[in-house]
PDB file of C-alpha atoms in Angstrom:
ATOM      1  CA  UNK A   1     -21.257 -11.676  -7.505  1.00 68.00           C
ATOM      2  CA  UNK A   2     -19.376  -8.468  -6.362  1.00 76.00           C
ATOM      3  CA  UNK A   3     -21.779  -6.186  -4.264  1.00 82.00           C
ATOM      4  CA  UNK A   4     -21.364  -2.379  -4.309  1.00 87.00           C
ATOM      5  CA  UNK A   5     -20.147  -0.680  -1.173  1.00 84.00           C
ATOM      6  CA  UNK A   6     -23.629   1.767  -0.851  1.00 89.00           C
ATOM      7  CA  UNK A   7     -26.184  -1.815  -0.777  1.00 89.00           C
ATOM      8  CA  UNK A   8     -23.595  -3.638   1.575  1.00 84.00           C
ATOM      9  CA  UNK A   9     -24.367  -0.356   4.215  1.00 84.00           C
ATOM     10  CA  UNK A  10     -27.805   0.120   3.123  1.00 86.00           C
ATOM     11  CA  UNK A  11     -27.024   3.485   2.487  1.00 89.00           C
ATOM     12  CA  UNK A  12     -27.176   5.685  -0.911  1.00 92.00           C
ATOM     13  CA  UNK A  13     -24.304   6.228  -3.579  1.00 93.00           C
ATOM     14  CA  UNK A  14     -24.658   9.773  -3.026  1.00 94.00           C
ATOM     15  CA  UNK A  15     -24.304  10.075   0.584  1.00 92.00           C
ATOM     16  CA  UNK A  16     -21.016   8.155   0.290  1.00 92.00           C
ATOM     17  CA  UNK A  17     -20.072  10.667  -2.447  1.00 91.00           C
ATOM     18  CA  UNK A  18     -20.875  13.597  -0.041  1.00 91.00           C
ATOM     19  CA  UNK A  19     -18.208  12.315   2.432  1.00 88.00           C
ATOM     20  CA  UNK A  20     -15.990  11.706  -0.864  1.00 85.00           C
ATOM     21  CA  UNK A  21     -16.347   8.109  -0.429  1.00 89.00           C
ATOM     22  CA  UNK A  22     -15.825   5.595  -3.715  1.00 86.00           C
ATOM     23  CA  UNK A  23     -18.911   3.426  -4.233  1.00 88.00           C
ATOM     24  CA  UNK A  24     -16.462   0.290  -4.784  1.00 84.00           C
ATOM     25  CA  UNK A  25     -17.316  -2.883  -5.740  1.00 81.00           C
ATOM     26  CA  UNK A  26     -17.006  -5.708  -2.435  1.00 77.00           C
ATOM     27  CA  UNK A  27     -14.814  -8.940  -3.037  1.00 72.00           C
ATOM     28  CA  UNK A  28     -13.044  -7.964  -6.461  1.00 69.00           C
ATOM     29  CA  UNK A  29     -10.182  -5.703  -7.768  1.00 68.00           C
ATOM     30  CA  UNK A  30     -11.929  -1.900  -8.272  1.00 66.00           C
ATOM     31  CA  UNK A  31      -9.037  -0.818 -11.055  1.00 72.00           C
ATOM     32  CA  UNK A  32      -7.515   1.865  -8.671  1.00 74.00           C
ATOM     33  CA  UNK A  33      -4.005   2.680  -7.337  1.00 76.00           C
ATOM     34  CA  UNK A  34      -2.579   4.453  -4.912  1.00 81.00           C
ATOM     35  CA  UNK A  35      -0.717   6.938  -6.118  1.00 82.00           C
ATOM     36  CA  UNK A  36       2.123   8.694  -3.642  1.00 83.00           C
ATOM     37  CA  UNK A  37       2.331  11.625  -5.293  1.00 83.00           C
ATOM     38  CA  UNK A  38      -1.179  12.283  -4.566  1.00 85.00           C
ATOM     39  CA  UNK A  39      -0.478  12.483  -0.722  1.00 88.00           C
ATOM     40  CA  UNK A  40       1.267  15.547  -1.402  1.00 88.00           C
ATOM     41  CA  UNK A  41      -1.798  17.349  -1.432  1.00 86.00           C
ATOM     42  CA  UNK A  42      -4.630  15.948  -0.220  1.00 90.00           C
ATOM     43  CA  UNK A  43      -7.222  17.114   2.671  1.00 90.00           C
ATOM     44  CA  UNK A  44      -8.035  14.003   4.489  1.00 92.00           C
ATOM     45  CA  UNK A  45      -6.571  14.487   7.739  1.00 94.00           C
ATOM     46  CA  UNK A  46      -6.041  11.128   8.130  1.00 95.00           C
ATOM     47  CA  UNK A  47      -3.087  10.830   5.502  1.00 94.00           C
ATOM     48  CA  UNK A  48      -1.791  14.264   6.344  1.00 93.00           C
ATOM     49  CA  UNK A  49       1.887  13.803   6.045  1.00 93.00           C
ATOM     50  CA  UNK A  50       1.276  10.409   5.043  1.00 95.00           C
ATOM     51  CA  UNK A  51       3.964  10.895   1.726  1.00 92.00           C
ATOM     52  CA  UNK A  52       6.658  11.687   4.873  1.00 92.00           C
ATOM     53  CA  UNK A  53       5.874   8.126   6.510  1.00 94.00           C
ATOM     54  CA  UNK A  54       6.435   6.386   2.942  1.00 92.00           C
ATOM     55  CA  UNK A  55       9.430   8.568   2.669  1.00 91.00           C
ATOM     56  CA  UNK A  56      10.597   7.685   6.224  1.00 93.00           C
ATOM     57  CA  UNK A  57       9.657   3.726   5.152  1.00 93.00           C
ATOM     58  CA  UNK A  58      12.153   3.856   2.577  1.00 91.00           C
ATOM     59  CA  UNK A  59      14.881   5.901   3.995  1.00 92.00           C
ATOM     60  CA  UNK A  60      16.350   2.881   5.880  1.00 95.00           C
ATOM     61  CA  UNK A  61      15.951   0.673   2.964  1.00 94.00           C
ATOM     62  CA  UNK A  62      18.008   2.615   0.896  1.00 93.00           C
ATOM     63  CA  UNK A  63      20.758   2.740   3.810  1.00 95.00           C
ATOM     64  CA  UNK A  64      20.750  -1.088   3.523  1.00 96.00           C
ATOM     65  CA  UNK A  65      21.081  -1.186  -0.360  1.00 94.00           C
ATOM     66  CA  UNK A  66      24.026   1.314   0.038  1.00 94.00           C
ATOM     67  CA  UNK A  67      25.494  -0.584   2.637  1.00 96.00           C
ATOM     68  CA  UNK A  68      25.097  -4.450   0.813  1.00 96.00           C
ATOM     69  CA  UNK A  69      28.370  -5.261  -1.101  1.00 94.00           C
ATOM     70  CA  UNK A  70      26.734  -8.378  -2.316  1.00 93.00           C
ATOM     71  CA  UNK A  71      22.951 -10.530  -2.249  1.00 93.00           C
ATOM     72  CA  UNK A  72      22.978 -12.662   0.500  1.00 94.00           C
ATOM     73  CA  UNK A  73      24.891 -10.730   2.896  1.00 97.00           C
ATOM     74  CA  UNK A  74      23.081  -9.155   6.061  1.00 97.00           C
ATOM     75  CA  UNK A  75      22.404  -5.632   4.647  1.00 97.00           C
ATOM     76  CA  UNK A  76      20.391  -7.458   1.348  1.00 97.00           C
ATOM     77  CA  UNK A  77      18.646  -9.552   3.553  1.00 97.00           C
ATOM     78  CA  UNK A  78      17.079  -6.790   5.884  1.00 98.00           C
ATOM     79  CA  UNK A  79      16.441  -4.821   2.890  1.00 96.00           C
ATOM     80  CA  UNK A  80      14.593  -7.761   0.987  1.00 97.00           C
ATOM     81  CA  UNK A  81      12.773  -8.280   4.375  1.00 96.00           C
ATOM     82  CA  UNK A  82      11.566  -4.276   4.188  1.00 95.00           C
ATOM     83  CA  UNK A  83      10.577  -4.966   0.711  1.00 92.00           C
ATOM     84  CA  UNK A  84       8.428  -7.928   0.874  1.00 93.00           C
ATOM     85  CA  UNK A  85       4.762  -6.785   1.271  1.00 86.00           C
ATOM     86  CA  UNK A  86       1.571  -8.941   1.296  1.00 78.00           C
ATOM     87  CA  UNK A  87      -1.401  -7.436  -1.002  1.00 68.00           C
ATOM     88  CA  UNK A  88      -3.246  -5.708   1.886  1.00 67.00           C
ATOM     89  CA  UNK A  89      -6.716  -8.003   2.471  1.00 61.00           C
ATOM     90  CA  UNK A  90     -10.168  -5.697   1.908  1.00 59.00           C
ATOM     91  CA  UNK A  91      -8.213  -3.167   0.163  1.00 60.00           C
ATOM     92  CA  UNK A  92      -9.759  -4.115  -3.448  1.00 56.00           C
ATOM     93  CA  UNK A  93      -7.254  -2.121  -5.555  1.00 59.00           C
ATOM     94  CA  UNK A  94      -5.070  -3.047  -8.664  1.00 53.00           C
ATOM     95  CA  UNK A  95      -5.948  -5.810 -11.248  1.00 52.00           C
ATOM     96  CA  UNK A  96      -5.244  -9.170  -9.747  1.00 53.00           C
ATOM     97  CA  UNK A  97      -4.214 -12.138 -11.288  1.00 50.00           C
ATOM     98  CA  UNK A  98      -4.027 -14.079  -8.283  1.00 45.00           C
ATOM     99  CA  UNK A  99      -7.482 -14.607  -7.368  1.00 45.00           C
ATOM    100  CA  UNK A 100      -9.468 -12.614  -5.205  1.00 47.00           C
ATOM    101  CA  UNK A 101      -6.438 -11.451  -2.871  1.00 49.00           C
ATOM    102  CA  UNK A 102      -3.819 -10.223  -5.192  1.00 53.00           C
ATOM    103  CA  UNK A 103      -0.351 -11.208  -4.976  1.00 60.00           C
ATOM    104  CA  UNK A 104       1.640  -8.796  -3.345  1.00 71.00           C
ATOM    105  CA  UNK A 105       5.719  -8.332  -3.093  1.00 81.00           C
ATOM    106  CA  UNK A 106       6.311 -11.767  -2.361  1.00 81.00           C
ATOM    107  CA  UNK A 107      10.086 -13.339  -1.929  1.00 88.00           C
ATOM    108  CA  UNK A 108      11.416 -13.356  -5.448  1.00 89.00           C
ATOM    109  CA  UNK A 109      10.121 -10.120  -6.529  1.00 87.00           C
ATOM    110  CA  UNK A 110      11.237  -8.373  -3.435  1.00 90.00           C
ATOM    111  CA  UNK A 111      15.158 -10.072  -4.163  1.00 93.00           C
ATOM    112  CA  UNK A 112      14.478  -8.778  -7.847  1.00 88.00           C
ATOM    113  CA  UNK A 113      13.709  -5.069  -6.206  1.00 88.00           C
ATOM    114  CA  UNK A 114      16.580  -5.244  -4.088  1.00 92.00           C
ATOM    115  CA  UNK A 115      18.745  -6.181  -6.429  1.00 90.00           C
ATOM    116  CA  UNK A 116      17.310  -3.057  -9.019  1.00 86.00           C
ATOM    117  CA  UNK A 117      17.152  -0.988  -5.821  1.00 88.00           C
ATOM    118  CA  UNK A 118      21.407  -1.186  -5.569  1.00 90.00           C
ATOM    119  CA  UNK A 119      21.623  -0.624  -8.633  1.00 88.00           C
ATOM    120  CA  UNK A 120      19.923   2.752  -8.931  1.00 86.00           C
ATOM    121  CA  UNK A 121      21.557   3.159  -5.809  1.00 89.00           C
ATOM    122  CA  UNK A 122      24.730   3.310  -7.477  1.00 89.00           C
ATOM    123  CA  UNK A 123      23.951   5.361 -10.062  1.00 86.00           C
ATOM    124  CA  UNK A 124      23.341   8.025  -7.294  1.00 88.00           C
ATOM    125  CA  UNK A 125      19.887   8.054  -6.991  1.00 85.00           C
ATOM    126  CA  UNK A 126      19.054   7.531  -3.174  1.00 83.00           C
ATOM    127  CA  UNK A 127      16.228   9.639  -2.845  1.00 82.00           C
ATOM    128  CA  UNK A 128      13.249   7.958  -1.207  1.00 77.00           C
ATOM    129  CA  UNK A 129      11.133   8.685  -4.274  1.00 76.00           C
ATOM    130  CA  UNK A 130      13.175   6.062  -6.174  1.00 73.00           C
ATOM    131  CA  UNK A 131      10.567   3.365  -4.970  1.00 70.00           C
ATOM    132  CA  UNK A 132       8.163   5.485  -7.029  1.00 68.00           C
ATOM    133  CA  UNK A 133      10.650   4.825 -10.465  1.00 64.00           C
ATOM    134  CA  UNK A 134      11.693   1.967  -9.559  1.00 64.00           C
ATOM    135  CA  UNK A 135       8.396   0.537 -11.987  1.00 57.00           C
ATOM    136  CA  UNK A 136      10.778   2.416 -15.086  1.00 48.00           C
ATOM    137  CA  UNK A 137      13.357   0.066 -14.375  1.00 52.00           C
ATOM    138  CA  UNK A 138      11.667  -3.119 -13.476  1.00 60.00           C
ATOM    139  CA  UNK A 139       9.398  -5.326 -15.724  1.00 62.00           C
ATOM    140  CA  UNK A 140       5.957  -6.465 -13.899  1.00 62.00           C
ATOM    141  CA  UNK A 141       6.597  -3.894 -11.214  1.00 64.00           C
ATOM    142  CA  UNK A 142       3.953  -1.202 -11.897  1.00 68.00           C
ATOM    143  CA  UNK A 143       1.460   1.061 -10.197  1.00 72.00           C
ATOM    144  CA  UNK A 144      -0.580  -2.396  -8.841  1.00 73.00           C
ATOM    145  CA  UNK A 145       2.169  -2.963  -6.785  1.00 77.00           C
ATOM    146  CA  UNK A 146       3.601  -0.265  -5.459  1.00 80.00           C
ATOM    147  CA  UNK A 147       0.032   0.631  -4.272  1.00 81.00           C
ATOM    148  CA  UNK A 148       0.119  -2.729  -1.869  1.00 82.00           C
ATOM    149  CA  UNK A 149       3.152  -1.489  -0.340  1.00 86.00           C
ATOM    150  CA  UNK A 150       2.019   2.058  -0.178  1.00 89.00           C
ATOM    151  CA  UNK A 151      -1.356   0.645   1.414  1.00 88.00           C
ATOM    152  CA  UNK A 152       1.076  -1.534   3.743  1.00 90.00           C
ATOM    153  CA  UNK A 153       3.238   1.270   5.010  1.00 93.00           C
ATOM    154  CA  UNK A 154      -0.059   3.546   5.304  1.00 94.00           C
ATOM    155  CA  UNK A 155      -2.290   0.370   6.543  1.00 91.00           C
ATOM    156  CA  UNK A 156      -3.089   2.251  10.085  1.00 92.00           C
ATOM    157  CA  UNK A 157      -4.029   5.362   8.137  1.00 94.00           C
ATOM    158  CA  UNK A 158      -6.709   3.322   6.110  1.00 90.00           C
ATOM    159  CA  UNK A 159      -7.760   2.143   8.956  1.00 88.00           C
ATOM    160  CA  UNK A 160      -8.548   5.434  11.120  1.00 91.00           C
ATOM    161  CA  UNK A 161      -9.544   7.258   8.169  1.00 90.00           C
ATOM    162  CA  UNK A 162     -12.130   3.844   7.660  1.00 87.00           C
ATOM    163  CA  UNK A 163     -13.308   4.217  11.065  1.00 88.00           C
ATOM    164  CA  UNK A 164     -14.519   7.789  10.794  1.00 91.00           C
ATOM    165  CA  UNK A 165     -16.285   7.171   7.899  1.00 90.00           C
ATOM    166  CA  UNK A 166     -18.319   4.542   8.987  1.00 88.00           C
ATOM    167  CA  UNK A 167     -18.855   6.443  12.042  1.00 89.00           C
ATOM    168  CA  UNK A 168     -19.704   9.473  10.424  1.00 91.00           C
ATOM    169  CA  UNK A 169     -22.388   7.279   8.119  1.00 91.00           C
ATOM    170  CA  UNK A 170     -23.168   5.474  11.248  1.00 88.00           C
ATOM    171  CA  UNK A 171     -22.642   2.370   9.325  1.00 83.00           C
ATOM    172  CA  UNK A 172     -22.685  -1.062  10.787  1.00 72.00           C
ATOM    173  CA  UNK A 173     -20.379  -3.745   9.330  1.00 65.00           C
ATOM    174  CA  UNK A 174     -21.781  -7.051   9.586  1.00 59.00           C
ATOM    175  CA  UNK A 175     -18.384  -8.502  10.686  1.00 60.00           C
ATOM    176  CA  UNK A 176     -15.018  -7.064  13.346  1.00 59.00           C
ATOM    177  CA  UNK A 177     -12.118  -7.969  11.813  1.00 52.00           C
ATOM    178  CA  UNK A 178      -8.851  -8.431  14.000  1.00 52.00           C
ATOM    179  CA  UNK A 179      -6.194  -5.537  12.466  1.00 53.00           C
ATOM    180  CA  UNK A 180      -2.470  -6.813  12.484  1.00 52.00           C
ATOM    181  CA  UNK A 181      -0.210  -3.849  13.083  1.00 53.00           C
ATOM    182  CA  UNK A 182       2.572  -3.808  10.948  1.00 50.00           C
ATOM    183  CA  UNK A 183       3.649  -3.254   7.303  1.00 48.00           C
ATOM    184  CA  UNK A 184       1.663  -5.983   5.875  1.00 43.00           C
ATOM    185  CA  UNK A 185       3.245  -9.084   7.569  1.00 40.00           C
ATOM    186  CA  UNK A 186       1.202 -10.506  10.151  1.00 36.00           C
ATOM    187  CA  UNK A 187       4.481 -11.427  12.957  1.00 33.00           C
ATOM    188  CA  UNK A 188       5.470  -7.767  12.807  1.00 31.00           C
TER     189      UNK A 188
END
């Protein structure tokens, strides 16, 4: 039975509203997304300039779909690599229809994505942003997915904005987790 974030700490609903924390649900899918455009303007300063670092993410990706002539060769392959994101663990966002966990950019959608990506490459779209559009373009690509890779790319900003918080509330998780640094692949 999912557990709300405010009993798990022992603390109130409204106390994590008056640090502009969500009361989420523990252990299941809360119906939320990330949304990069949002970034733009918020006021946490732990995601300050965090739309640049998803910008900056994609940059060389889109070098690598410019620079592929065909799937398969070296270019697709490093790009398909960069697109391939596991649904971030604890992050409870999305709708999942892959159990508790979420599925994630796994291996065939990410060769789908490059493929889609070189071609709005070469219609001359090579902004960063395209990542954002790329949903318009590609069935069962939507907003649940490009949140796990935005919460990939941005996993370390989750994480120190996380840590104030609970300091801040001076709560006490029952459990340390070991963080893997990375973009949501564990040998990175």
């Amino acid at each position: 039975m999912p557990v709300k974030l405010s009993k798990y700490f022992k603390t109130t609903a409204a106390e994590l509203r008056k640090h502009g924390v969500l009361n989420a649900h523990l252990g299941i899918d809360n119906l939320l997304f990330v949304d990069p455009n949002l970034l733009k303007g918020t006021k946490l300063p732990e995601f300050r300039d965090a739309r640049a670092d998803l910008e900056n993410y994609f940059r060389p990706v889109i070098k690598l779909l410019k620079a592929s002539s065909r799937a398969g060769d070296l270019a697709w392959v490093e790009a398909k690599k960069r697109l391939t994101f596991e649904e971030e663990h604890g992050a409870a966002l999305g709708y999942s229809n892959a159990g508790g966990f979420g599925r994630g950019i796994g291996s065939h959608l990410a060769s789908i994505l490059v493929t889609r990506g070189q071609e709005i490459v070469r219609l001359g779209i090579d902004a960063a942003e395209m990542f954002e559009l790329i949903g318009l373009f590609q069935e069962r690509f939507g907003p649940d997915l490009l949140s796990d890779m935005a919460v990939a790319i941005l996993k370390q900003r989750f994480l120190t904005y996380t840590q104030r918080i609970t300091t801040e509330l001076n709560l006490r998780p029952q459990r340390k987790f070991f963080i893997a640094r990375g973009h949501g692949r564990d040998s990175d």
